[in-house]
mmCIF file of C-alpha atoms (C1' of nucleotides) and ligand atoms in Angstrom:
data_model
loop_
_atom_site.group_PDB
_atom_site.id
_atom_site.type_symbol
_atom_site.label_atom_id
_atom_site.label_comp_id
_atom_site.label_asym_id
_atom_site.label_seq_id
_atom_site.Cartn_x
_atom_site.Cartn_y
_atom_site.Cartn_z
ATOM 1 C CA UNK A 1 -23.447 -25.616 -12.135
ATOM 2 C CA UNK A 2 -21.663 -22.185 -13.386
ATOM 3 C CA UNK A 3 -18.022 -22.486 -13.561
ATOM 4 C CA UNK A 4 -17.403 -19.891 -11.108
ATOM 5 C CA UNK A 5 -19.617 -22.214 -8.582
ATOM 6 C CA UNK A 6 -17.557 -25.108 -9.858
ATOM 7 C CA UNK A 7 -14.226 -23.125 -8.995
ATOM 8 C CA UNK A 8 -15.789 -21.755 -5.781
ATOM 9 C CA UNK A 9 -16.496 -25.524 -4.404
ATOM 10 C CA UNK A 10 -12.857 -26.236 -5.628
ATOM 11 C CA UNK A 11 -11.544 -23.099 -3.299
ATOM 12 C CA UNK A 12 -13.520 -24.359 -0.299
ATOM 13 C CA UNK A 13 -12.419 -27.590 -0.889
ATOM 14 C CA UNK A 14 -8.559 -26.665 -0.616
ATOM 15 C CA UNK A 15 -9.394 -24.715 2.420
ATOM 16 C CA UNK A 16 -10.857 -27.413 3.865
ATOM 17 C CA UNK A 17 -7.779 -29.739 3.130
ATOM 18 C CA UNK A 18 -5.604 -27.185 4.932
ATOM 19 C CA UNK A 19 -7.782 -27.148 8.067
ATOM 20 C CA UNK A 20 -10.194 -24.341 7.765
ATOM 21 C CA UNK A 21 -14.091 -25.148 7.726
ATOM 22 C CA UNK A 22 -16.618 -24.132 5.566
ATOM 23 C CA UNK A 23 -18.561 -20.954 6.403
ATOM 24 C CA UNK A 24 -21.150 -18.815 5.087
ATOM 25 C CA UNK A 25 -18.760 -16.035 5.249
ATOM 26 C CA UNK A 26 -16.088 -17.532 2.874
ATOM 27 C CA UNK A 27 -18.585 -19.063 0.726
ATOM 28 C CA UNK A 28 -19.475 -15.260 -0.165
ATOM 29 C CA UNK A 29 -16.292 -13.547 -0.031
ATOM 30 C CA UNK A 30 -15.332 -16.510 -2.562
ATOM 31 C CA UNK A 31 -18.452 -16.419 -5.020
ATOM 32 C CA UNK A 32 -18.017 -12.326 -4.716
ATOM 33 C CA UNK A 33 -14.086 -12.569 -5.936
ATOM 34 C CA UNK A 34 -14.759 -15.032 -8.249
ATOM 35 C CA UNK A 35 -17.374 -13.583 -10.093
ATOM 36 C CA UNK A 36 -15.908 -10.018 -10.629
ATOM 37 C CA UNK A 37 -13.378 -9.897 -13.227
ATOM 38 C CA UNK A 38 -10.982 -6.930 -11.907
ATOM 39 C CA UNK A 39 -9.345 -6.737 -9.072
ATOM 40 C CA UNK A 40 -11.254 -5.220 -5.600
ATOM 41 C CA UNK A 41 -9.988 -3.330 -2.165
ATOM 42 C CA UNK A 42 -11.147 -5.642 0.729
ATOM 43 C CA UNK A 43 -13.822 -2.755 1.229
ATOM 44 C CA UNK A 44 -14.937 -3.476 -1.752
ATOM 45 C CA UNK A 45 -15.881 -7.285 -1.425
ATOM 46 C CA UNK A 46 -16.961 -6.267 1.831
ATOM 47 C CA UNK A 47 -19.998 -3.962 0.817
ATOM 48 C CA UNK A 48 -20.611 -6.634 -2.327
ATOM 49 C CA UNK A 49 -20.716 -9.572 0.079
ATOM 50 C CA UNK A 50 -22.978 -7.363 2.567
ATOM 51 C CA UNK A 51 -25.483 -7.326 0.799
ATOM 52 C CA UNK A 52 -26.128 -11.112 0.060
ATOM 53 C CA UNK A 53 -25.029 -12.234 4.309
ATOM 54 C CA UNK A 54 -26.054 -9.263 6.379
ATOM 55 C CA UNK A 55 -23.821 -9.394 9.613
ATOM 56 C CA UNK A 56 -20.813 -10.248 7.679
ATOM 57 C CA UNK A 57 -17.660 -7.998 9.490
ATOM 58 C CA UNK A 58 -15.053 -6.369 7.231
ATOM 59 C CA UNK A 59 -12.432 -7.950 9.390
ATOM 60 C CA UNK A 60 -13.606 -11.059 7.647
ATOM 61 C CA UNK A 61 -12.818 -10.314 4.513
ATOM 62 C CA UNK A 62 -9.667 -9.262 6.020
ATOM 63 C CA UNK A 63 -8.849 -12.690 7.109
ATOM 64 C CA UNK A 64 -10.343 -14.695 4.450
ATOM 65 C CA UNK A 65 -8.244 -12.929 1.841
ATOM 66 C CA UNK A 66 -4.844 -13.471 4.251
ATOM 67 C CA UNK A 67 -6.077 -17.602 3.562
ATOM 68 C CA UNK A 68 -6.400 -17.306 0.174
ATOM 69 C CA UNK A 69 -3.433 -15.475 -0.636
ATOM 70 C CA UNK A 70 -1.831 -17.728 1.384
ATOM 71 C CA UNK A 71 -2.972 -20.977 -0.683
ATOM 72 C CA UNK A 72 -2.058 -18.896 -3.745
ATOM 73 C CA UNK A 73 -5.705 -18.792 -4.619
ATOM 74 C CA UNK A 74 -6.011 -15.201 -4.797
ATOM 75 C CA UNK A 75 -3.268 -12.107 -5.524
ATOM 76 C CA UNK A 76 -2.136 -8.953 -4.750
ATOM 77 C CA UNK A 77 -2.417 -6.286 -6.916
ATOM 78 C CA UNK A 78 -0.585 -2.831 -6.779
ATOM 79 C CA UNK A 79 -2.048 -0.098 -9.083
ATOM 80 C CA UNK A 80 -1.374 4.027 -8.902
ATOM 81 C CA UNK A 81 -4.266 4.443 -7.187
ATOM 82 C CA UNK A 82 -4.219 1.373 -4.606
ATOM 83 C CA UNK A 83 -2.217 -1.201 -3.805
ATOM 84 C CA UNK A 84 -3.991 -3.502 -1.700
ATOM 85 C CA UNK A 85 -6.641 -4.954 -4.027
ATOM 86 C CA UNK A 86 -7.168 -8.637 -4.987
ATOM 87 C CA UNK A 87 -7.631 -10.925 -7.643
ATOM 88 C CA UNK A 88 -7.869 -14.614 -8.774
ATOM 89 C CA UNK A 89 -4.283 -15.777 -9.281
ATOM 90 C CA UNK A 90 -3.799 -16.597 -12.873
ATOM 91 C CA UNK A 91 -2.643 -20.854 -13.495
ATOM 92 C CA UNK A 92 0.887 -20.435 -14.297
ATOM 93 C CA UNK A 93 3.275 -17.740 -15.465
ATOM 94 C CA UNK A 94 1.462 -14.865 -16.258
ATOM 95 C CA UNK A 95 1.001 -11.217 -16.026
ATOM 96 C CA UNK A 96 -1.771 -8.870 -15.755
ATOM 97 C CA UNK A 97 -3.033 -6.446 -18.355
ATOM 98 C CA UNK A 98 -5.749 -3.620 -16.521
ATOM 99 C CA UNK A 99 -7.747 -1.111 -18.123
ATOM 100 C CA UNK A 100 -7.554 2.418 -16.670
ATOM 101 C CA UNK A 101 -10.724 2.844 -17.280
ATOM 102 C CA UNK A 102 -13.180 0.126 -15.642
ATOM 103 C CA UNK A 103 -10.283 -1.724 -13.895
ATOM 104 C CA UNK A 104 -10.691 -4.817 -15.860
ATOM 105 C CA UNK A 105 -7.786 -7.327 -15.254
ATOM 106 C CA UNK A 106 -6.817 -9.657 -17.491
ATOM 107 C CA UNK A 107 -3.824 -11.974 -17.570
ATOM 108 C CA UNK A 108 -1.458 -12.691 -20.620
ATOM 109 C CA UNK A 109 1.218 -15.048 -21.013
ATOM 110 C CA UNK A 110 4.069 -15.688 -23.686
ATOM 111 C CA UNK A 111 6.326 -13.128 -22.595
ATOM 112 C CA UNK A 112 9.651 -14.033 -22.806
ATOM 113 C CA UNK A 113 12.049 -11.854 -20.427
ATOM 114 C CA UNK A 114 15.106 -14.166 -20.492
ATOM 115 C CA UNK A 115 17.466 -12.751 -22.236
ATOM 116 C CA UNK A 116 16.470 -8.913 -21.297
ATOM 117 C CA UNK A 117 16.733 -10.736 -17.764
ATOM 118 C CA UNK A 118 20.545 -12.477 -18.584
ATOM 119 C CA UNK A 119 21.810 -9.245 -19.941
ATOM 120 C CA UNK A 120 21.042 -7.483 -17.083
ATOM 121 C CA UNK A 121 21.982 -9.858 -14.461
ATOM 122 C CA UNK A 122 25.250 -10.272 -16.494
ATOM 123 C CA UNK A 123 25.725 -6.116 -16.627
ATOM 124 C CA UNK A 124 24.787 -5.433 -12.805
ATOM 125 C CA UNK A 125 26.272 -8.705 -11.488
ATOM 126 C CA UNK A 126 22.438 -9.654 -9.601
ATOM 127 C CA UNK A 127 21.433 -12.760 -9.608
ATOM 128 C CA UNK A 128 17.656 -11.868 -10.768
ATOM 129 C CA UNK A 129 15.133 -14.202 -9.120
ATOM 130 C CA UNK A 130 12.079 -12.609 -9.419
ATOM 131 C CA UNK A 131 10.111 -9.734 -12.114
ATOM 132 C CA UNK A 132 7.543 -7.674 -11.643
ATOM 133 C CA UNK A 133 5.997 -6.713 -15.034
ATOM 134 C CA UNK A 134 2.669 -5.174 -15.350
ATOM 135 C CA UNK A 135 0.651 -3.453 -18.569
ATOM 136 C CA UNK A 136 -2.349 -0.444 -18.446
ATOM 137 C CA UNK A 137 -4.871 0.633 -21.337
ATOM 138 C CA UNK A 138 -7.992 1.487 -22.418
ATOM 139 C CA UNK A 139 -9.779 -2.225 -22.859
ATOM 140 C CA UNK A 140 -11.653 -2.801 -26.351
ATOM 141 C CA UNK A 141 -15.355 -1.953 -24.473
ATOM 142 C CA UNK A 142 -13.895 1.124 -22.944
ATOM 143 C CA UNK A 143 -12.471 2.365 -26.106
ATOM 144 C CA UNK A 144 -15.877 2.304 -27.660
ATOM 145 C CA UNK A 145 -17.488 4.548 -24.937
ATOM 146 C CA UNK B 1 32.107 19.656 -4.548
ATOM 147 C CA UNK B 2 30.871 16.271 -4.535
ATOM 148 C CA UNK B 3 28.391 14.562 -6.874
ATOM 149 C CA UNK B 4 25.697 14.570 -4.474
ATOM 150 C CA UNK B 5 26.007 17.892 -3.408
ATOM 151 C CA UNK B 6 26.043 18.918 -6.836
ATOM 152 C CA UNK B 7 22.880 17.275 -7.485
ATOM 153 C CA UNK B 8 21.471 18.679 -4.412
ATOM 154 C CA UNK B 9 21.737 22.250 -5.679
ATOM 155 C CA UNK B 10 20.574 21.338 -8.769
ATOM 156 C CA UNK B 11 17.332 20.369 -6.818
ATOM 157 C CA UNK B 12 16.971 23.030 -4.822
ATOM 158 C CA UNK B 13 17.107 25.046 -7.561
ATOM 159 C CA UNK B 14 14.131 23.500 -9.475
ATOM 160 C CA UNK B 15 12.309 24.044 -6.232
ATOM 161 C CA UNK B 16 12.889 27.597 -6.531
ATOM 162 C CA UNK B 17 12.133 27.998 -10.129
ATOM 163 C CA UNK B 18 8.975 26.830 -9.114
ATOM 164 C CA UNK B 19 8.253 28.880 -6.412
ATOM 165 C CA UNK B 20 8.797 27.248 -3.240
ATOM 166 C CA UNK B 21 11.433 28.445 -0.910
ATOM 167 C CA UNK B 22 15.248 27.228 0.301
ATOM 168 C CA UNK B 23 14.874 25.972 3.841
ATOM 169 C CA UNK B 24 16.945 23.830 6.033
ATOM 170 C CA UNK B 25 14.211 21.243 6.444
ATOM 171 C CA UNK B 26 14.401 20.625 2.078
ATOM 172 C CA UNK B 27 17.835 20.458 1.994
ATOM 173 C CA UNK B 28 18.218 17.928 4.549
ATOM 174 C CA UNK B 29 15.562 15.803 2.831
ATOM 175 C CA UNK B 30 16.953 16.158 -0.561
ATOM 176 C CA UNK B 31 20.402 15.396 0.936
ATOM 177 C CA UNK B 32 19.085 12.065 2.574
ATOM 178 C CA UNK B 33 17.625 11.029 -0.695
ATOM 179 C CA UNK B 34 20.564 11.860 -2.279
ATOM 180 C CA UNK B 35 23.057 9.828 -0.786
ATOM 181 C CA UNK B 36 20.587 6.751 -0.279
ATOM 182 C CA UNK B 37 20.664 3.901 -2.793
ATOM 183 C CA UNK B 38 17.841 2.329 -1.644
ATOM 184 C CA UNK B 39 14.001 3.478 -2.183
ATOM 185 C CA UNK B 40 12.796 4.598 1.902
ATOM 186 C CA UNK B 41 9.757 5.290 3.066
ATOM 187 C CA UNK B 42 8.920 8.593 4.628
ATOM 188 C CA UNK B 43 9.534 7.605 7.871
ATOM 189 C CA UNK B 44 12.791 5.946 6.880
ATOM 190 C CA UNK B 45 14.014 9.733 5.302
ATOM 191 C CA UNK B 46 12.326 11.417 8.508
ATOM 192 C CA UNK B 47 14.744 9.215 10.967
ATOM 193 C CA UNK B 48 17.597 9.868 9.344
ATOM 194 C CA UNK B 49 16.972 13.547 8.298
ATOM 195 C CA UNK B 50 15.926 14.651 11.972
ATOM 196 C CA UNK B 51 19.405 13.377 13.674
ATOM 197 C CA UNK B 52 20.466 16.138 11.515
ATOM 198 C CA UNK B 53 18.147 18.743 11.951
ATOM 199 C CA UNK B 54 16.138 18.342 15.750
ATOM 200 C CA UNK B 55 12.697 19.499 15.470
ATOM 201 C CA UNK B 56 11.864 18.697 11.816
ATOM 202 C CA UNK B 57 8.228 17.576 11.562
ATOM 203 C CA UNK B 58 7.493 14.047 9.852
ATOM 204 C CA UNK B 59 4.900 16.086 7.829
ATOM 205 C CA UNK B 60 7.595 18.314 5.582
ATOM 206 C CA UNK B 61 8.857 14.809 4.886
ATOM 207 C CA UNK B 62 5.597 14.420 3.233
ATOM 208 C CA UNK B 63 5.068 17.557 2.147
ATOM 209 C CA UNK B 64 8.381 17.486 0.716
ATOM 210 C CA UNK B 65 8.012 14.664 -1.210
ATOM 211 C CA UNK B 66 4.753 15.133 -2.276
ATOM 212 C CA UNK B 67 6.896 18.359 -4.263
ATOM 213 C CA UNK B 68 9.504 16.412 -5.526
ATOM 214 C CA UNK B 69 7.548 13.926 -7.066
ATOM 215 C CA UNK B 70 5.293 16.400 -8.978
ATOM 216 C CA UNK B 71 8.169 18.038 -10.162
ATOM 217 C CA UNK B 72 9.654 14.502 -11.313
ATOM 218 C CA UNK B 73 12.848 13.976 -9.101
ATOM 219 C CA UNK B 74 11.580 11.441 -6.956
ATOM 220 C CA UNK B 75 9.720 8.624 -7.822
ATOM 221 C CA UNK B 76 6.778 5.800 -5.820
ATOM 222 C CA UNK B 77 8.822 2.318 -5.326
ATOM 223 C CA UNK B 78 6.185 -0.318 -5.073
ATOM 224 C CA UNK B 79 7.567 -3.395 -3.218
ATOM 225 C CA UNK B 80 5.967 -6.302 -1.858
ATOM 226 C CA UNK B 81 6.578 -5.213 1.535
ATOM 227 C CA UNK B 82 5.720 -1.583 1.354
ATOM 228 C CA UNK B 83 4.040 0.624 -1.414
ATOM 229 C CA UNK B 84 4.940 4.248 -0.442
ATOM 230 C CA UNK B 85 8.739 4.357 -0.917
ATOM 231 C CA UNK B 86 10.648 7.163 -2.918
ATOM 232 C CA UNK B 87 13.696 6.768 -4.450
ATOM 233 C CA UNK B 88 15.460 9.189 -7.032
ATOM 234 C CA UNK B 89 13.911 9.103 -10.009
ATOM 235 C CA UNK B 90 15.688 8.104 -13.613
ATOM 236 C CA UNK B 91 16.965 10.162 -16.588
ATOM 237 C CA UNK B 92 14.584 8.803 -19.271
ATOM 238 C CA UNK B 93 13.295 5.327 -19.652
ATOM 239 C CA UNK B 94 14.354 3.351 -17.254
ATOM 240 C CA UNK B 95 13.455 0.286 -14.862
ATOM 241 C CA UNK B 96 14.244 -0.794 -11.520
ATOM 242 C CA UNK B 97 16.368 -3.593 -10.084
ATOM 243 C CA UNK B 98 16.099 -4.068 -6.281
ATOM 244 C CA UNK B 99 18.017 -6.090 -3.901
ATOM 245 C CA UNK B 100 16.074 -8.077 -2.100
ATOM 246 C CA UNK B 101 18.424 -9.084 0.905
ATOM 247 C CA UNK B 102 19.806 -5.268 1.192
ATOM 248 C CA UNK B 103 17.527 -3.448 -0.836
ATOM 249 C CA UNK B 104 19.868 -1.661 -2.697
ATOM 250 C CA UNK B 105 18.393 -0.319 -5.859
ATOM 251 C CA UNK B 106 20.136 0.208 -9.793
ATOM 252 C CA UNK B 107 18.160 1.500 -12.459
ATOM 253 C CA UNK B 108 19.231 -0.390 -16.029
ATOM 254 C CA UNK B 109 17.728 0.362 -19.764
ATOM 255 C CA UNK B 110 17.752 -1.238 -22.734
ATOM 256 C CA UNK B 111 14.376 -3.132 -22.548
ATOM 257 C CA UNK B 112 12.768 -3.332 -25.636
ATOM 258 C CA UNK B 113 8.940 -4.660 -24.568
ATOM 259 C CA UNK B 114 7.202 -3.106 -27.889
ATOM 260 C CA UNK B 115 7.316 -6.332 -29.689
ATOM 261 C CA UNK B 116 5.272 -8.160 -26.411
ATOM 262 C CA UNK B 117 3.111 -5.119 -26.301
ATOM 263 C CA UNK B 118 1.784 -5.111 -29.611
ATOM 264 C CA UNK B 119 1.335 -9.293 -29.593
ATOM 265 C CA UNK B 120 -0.719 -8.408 -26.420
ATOM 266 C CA UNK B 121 -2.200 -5.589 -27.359
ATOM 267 C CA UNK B 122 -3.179 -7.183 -30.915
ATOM 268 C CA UNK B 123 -4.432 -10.322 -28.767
ATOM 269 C CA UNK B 124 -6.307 -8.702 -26.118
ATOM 270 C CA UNK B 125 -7.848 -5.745 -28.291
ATOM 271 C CA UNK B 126 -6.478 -3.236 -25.445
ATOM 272 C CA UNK B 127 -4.647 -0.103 -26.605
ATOM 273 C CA UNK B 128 -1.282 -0.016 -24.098
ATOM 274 C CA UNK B 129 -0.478 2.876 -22.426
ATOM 275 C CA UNK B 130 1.706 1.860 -19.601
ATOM 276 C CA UNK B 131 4.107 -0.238 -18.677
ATOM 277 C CA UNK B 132 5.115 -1.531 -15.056
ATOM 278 C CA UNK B 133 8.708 -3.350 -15.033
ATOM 279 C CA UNK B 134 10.269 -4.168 -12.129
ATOM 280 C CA UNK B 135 13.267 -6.563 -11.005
ATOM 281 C CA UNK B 136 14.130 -7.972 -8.220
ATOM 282 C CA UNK B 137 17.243 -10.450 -6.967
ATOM 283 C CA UNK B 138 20.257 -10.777 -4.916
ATOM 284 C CA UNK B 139 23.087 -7.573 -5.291
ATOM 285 C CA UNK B 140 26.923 -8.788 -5.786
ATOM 286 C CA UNK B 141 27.719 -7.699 -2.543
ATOM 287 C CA UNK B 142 24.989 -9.646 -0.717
ATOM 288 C CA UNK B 143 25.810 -12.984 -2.757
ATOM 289 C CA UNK B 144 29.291 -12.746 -1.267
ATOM 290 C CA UNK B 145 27.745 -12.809 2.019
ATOM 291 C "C1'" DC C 1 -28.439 -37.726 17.456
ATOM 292 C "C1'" DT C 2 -25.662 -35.767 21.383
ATOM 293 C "C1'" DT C 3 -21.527 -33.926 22.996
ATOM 294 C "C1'" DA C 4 -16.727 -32.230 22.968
ATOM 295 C "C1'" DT C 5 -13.376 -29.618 20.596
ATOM 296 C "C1'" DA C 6 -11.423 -26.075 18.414
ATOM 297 C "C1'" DA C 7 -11.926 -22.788 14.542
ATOM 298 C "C1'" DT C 8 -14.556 -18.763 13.331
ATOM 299 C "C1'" DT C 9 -17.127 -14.884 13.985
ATOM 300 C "C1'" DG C 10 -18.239 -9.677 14.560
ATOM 301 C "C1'" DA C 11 -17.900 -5.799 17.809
ATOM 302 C "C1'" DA C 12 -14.947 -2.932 19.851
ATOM 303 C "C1'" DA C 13 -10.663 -1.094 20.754
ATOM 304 C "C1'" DA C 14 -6.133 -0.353 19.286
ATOM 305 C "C1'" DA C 15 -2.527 0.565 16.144
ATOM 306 C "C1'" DC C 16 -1.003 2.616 12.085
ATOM 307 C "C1'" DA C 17 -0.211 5.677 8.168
ATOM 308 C "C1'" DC C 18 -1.273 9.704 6.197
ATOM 309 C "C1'" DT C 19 -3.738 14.384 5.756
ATOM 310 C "C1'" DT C 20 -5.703 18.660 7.335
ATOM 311 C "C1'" DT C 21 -5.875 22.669 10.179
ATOM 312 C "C1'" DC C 22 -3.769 26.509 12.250
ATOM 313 C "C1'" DA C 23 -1.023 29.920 14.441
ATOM 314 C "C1'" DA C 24 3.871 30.983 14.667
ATOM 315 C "C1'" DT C 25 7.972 31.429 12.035
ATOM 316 C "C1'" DA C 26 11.155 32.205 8.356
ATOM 317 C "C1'" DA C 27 12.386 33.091 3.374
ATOM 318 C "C1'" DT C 28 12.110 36.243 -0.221
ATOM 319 C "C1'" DA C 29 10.952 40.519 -2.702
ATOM 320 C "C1'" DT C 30 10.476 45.380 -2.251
ATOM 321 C "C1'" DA D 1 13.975 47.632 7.214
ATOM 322 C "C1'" DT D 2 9.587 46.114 5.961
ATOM 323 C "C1'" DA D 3 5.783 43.687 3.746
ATOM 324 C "C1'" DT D 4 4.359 39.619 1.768
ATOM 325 C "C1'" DT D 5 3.608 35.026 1.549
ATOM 326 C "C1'" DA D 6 5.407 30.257 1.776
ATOM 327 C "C1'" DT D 7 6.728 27.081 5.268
ATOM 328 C "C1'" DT D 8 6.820 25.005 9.516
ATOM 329 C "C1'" DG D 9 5.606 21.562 13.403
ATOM 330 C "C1'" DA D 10 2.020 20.443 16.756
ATOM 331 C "C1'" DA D 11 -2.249 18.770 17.178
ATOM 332 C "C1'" DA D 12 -6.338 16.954 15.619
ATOM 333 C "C1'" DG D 13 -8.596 14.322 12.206
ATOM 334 C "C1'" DT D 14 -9.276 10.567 8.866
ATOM 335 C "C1'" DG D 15 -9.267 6.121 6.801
ATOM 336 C "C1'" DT D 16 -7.324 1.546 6.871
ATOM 337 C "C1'" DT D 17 -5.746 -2.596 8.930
ATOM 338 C "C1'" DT D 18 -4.844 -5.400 13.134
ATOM 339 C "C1'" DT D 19 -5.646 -7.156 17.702
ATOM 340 C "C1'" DT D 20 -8.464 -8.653 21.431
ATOM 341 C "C1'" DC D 21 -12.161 -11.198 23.238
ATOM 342 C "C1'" DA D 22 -16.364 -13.492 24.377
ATOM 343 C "C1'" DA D 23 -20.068 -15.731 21.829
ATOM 344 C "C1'" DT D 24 -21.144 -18.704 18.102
ATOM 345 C "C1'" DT D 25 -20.710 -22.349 14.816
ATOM 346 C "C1'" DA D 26 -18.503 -26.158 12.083
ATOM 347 C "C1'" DT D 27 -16.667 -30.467 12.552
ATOM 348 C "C1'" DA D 28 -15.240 -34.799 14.693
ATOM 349 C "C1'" DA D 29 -16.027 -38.195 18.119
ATOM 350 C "C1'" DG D 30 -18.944 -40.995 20.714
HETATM 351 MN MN1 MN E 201 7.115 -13.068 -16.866
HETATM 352 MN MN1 MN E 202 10.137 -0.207 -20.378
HETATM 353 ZN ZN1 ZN E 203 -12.259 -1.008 -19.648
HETATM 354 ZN ZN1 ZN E 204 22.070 -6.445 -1.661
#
DNA sequence: CTTATAATTGAAAAACACTTTCAATAATAT
DNA sequence: ATATTATTGAAAGTGTTTTTCAATTATAAG
């Protein structure tokens, strides 16, 4: 067993705890996010998952993705070009680094914002609860090319 | 002569040194974008503009700031509940900090990520080119409330 | 292994946001 | 004044996401 099928069995497993059943459907959209490491348009997974469970509808993906956003399984991601693409949440406090080029997301951690975060609560007189932070470039294989 | 007016002719100006024309329908835009401290979404600017001009069309909204943004005086707000706002854009390098009860948006400065981006970038082997920043929390005047 | 229950499904239609087309109009230069 | 050309709003078109609904399927109960 892969880890992404180990991971995959732990996703269905946490839907099933919160009600929903097991179905070939999620079983693919899951394996399909799972195994691609950058983030994908619901279109996307849609034509990926296609071709392994002909019959599968888009507005499947639609709602699978609404469930697993939901269990903070999977995230949103906003880039220039779209802003409705997902992506396995990261474990913890991170943030995502993406490659303009082939889109690969990864996540990094170890920023500390505090005290940029203090100084400008204390300056605009916000309480801050929440950042947004978010780096592009060329990833080490794309700079090769 | 207010501030905003001021501005507002300032704009129009650019337009013009561009090549595109003065009309009523641009100057009520700019004007509504102007006096708003909050990013709004086309539809938001076409509300408010048309009580002030009947007839305008919700496409020289878009067309309008489609312009603006190419020429760098408005600027895409991303937010979790909409991704096609504009708001007027900064004077150099700056981030945003956004209300989240009244939306109300400040731009501050002062961030000095280069330190985080090299660590990453050293870490990751990606070469940085961007940067997305982004706060969000609770204004002064909304914590009163 | 049935059977009952309720979640899930995909097709179709609807809603939505944005863009393109086009003929009429209006701003600017001559 | 007149010619030129950008601009306009209505309408149609496009792509995306949501809703509706009857049929199907997963799961629990017997
Ligand atoms: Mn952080
Ligand atoms: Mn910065
Ligand atoms: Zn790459
Ligand atoms: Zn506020």
């Amino acid at each position: 067993m892969t880890a992404e099928n180990k991971k995959a069995a732990e996703w269905i497993k946490l839907l099933q705890n919160s009600g929903y059943r097991q179905t070939e459907a999620r079983n693919t959209i899951v394996e399909v996010i799972l195994e691609t490491n950058r983030a994908l348009e619901p279109l996307e997974i849609f034509e990926i998952a296609r071709k392994r469970q002909a019959g599968l509808g888009l507005v499947t993906v639609y709602r699978t993705l609404e469930r697993l956003e939901a269990l903070g399984l999977v995230q949103r991601v906003h880039q220039p070009g779209a802003c409705n693409m997902y992506l396995q949440a990261p474990q913890g406090h991170q943030h995502l680094l993406i490659c303009t080029s082939c889109g690969k997301a990864e996540f990094f951690n170890g920023d500390d914002l505090t005290p940029l975060m203090e100084t400008v609560a204390a300056r605009s007189g916000y309480q801050i609860t929440e950042h947004w932070f978010q780096l592009f470039g060329c990833c080490a294989d794309c700079q090769r090319k």
